[in-house]
Tab-separated table of C-alpha atoms in Angstrom:
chain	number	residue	atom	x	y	z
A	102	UNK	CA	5.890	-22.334	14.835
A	103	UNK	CA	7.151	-25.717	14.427
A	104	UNK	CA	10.759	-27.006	14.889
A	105	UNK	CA	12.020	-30.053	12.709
A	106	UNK	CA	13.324	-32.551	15.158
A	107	UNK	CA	16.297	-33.937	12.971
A	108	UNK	CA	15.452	-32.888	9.703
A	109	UNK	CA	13.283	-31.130	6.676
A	110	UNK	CA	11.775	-34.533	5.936
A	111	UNK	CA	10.719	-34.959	9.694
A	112	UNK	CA	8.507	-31.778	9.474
A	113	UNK	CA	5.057	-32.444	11.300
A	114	UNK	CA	2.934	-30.839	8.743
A	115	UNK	CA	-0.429	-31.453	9.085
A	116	UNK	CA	-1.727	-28.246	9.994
A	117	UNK	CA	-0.037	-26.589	6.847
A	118	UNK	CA	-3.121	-25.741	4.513
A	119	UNK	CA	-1.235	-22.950	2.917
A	120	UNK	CA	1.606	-21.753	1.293
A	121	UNK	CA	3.160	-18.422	0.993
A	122	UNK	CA	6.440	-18.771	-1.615
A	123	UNK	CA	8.695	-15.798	-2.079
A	124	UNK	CA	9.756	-15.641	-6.181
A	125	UNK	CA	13.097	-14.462	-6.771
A	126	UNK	CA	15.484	-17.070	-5.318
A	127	UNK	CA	12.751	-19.603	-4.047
A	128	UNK	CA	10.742	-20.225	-7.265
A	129	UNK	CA	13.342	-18.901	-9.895
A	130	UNK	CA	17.007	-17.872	-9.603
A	131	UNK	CA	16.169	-14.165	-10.883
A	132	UNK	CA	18.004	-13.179	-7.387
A	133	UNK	CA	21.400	-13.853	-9.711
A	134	UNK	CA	19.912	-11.283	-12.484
A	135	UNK	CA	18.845	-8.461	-9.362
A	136	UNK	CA	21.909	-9.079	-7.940
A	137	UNK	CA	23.882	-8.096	-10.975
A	138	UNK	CA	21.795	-5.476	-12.111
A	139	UNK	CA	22.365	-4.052	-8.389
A	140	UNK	CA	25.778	-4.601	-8.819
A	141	UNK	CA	25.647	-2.346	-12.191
A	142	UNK	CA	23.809	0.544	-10.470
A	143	UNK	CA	26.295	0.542	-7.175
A	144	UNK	CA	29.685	0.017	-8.374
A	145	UNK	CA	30.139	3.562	-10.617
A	146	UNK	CA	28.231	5.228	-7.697
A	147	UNK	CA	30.142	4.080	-4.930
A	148	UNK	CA	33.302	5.078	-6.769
A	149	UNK	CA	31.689	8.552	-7.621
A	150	UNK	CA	31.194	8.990	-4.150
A	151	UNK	CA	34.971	7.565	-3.178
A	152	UNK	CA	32.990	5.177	-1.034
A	153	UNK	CA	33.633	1.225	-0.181
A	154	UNK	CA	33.211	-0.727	-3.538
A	155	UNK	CA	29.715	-2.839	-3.712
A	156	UNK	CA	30.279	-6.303	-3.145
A	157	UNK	CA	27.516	-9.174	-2.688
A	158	UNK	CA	27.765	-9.153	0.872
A	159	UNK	CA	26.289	-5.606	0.506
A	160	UNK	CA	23.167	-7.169	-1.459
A	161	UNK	CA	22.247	-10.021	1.450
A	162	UNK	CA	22.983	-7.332	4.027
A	163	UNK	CA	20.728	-4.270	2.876
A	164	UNK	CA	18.935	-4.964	-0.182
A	165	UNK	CA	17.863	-8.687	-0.612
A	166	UNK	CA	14.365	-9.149	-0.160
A	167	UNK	CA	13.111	-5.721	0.086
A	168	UNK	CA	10.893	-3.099	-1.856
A	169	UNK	CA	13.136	-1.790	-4.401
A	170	UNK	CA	13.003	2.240	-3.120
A	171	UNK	CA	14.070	0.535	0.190
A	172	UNK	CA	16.552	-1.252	-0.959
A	173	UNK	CA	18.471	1.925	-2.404
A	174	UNK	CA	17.902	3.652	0.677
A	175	UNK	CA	19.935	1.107	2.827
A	176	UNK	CA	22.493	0.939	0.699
A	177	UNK	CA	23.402	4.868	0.265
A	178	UNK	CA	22.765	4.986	4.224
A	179	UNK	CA	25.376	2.211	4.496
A	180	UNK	CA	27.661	4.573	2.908
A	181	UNK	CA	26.900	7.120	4.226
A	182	UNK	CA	25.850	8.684	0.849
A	183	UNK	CA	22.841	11.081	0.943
A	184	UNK	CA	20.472	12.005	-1.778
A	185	UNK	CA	16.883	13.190	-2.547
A	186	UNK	CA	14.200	10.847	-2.525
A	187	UNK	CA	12.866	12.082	-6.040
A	188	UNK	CA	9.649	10.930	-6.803
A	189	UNK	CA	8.553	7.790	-8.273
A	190	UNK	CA	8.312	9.120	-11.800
A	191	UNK	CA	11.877	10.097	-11.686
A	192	UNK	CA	13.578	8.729	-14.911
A	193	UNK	CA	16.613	6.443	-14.496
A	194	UNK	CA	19.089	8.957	-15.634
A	195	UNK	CA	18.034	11.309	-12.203
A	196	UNK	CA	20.395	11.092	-8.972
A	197	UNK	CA	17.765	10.217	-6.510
A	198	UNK	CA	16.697	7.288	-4.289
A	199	UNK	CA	13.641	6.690	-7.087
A	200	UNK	CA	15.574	7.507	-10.049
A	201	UNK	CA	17.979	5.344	-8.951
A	202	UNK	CA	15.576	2.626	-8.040
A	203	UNK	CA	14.639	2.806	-11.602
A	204	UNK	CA	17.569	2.681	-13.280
A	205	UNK	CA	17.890	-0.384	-11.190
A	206	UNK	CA	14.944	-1.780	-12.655
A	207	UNK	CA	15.400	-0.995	-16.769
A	208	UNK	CA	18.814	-3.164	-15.904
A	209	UNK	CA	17.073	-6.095	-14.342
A	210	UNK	CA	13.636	-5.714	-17.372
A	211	UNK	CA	16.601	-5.622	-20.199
A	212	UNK	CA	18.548	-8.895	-18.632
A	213	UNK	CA	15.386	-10.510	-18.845
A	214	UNK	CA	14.235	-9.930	-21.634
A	215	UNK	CA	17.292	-11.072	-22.591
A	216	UNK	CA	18.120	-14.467	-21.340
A	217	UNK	CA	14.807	-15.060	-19.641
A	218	UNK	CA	14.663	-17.630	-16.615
A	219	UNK	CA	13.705	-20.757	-15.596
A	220	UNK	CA	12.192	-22.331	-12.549
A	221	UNK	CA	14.203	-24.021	-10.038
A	222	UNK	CA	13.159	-27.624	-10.894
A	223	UNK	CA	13.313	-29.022	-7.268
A	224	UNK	CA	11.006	-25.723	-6.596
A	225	UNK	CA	8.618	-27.329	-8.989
A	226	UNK	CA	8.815	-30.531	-7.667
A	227	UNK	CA	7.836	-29.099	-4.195
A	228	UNK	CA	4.962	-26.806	-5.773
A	229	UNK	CA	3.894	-29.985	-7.607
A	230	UNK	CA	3.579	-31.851	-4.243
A	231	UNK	CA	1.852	-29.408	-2.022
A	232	UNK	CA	-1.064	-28.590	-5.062
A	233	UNK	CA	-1.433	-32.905	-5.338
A	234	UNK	CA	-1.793	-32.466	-1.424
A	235	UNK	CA	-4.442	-29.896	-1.825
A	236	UNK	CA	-2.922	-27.141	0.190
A	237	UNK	CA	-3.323	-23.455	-1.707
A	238	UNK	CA	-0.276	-21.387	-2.864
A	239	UNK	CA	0.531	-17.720	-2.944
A	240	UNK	CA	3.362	-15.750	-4.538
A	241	UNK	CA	4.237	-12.476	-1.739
A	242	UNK	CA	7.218	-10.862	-3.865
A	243	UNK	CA	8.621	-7.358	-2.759
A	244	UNK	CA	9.246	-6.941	-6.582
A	245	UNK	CA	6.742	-4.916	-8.930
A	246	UNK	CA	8.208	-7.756	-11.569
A	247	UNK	CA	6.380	-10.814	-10.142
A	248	UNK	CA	4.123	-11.298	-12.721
A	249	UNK	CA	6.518	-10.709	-16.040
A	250	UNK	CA	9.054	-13.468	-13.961
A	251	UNK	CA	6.292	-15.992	-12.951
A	252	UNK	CA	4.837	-15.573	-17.154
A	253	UNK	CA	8.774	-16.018	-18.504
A	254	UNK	CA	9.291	-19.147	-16.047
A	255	UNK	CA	5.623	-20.341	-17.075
A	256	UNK	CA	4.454	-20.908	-13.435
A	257	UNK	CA	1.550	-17.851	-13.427
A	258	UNK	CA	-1.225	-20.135	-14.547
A	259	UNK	CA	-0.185	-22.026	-10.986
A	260	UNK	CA	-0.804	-18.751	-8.686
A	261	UNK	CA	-4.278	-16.935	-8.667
A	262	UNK	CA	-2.949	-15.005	-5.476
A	263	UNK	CA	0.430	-12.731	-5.938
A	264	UNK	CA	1.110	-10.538	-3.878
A	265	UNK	CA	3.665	-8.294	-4.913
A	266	UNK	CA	5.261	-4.702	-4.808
A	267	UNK	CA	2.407	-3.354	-6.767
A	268	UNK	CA	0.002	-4.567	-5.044
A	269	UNK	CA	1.804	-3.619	-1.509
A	270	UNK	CA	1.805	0.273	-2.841
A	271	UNK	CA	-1.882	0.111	-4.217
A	272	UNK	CA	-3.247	-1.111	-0.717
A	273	UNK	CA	-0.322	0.839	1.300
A	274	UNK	CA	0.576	-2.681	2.970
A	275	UNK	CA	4.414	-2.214	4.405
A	276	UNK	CA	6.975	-4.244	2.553
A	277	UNK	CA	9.637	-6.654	4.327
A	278	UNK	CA	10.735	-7.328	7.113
A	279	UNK	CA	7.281	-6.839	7.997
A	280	UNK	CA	4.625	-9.436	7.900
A	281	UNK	CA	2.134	-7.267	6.271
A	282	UNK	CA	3.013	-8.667	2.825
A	283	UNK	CA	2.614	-12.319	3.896
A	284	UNK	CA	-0.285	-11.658	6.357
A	285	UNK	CA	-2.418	-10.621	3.122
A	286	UNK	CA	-1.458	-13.609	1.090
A	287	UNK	CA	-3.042	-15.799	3.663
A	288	UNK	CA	-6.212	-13.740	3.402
A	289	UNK	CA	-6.361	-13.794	0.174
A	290	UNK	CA	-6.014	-17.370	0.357
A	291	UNK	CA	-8.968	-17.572	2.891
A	292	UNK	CA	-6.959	-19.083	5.226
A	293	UNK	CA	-5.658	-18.171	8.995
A	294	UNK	CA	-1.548	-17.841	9.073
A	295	UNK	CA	-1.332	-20.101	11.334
A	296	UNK	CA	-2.477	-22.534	8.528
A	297	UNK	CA	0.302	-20.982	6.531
A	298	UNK	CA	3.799	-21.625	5.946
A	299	UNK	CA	6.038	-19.022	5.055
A	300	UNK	CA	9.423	-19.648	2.119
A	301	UNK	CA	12.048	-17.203	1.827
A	302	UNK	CA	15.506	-16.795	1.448
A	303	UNK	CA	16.131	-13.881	2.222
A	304	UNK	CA	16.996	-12.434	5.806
A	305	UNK	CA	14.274	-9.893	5.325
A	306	UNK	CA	11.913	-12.351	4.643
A	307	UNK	CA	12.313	-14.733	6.817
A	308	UNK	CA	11.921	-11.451	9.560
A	309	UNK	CA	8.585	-11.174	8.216
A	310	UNK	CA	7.715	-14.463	8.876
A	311	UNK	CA	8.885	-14.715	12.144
A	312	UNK	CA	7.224	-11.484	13.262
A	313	UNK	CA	3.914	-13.020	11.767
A	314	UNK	CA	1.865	-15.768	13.354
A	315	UNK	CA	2.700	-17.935	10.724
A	316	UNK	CA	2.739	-22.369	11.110
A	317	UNK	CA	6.215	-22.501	9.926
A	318	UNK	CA	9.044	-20.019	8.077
A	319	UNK	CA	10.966	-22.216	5.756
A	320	UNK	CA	14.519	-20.823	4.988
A	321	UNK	CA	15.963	-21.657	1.778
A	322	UNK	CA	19.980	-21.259	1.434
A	323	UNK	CA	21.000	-19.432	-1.542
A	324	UNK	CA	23.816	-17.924	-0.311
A	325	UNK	CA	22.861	-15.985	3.326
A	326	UNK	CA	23.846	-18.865	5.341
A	327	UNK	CA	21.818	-20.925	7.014
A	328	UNK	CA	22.927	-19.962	10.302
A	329	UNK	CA	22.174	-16.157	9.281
A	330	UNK	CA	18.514	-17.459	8.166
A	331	UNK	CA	18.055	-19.420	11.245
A	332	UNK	CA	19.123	-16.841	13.409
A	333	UNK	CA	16.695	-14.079	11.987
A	334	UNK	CA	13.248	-16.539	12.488
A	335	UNK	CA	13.574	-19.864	10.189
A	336	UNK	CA	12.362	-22.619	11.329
A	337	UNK	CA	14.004	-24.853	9.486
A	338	UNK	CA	16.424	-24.355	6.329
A	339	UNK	CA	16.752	-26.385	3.437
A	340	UNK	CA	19.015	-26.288	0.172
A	341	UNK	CA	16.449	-27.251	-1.870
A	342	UNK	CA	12.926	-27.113	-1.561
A	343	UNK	CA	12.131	-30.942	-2.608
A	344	UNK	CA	13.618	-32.250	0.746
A	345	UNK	CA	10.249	-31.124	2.281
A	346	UNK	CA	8.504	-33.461	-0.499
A	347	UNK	CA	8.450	-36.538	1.989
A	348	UNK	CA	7.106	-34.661	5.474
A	349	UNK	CA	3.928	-33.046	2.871
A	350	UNK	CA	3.445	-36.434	1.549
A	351	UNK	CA	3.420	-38.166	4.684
A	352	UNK	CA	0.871	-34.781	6.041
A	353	UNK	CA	-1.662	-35.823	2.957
A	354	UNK	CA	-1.749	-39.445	3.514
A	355	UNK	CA	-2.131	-39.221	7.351
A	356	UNK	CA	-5.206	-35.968	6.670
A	357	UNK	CA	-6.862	-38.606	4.158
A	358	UNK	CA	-6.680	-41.580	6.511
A	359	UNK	CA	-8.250	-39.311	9.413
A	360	UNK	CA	-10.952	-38.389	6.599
A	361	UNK	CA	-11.639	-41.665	5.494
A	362	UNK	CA	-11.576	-42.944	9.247
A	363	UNK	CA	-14.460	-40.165	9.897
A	364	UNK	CA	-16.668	-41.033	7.125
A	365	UNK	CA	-16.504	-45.091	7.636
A	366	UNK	CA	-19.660	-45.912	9.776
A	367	UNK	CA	-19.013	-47.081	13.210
A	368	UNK	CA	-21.048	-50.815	14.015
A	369	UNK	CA	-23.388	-51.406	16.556
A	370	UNK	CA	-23.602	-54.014	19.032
């Protein structure tokens, strides 16, 4: 993995063919509309229980970034709360790890429907850069909602390749902090993950980058800390994505130069 030597812009990026964007918080602030709809589901449980009250430290700590199911899980064993795992066609209103899950979910599908969501614009900016560059892009989202968020922020016509929590429990690939997720984004791409870079913002994530053989893990601060992202495998963190505009640019330019270099006949003597 590569290290930036003062800064984002400074990134040597020229054997970046690939990348592999986390959604929620990277592409579009939906992490705001899980994090409340968490915050719905936990609060009058917690209390039930005579537990700690939920607070958003509890999100970046145990939920952020993972499989929904799992995230549940980590928070009740935080608490020391046990319950039956249920089964995945639990309805919302049952007391288990799934039913819970999917009262979860009916929360963050109503928000949603509700106020919809917009991409980040400095995330389109970026996205916009690294297509003009020719390098391929992939969507790996724990969430089964990838494709309903990329269609309301009107990026899906810009990913053929999502990987997502759907497609993780169809092909039995384990979700974050493993890199099995992100590993079959770069497959699908056609494309070794060493020719990949990896953007997340959540400490889960970035753990699955760093545990894959990935070019770079980008971390990008939404609220973990950027100490918390660096110390759990980022490479380098940014507040927005656009800072890494110039270092791609300057990767194209010096790629078409070599290319153009290579095809220019060499005179004789």
């Amino acid at each position: 993995m590569n290290q930036s030597p003062t800064g984002p812009a400074d990134l040597d990026l020229s054997g970046i063919r690939g990348w592999l964007f986390d959604l929620d918080g990277v592409l579009t602030p939906t992490a705001l509309v899980h994090m409340h709809a968490w915050s719905r589901l936990f609060t009058p449980i917690l209390a039930e229980h005579k537990k700690a009250p939920y607070t958003d430290a509890d999100y970046f700590a145990y939920i952020d970034g993972k499989p929904r199911y799992d995230g549940v899980r980590s928070l009740l064993e935080s608490r020391d709360i046990h319950l039956p795992e249920g089964d995945v066609s639990d309805g919302p209103d049952e007391d288990t790890v799934h039913g819970l899950g999917n009262r979860k979910n009916e929360a963050f599908n109503a928000t949603l429907a509700e106020e919809g969501v917009a991409a980040y614009p400095a995330s389109i900016a970026f996205l916009d850069a690294v297509q003009a560059a020719g390098c391929l892009v992939a969507v790996v989202s724990s969430s089964k909602n990838a494709p309903g968020v990329l269609e309301a922020a009107g990026i899906a016509d810009r990913f053929t390749v999502v990987v997502d929590g759907v497609v993780a429990a169809r092909e039995g690939i384990p979700g974050k902090p493993a890199p099995d997720t992100y590993e079959r984004g770069a497959a699908l791409l056609g494309l070794p993950t060493t020719a990949c870079a990896v953007v997340e913002d959540a400490e889960s994530g970035v753990q699955a980058g760093a545990a894959g053989d990935f070019g770079l893990v980008v971390g990008v601060d939404r609220g973990v800390g950027r100490d918390a992202l660096l110390k759990h495998g980022a490479d380098v963190v940014v507040d927005e994505l656009d800072e890494l505009i110039p270092a791609v640019r300057r990767a194209a330019e010096t790629s078409r130069a070599l290319e153009t270099s290579a095809e220019t006949p060499k005179e004789t003597a």
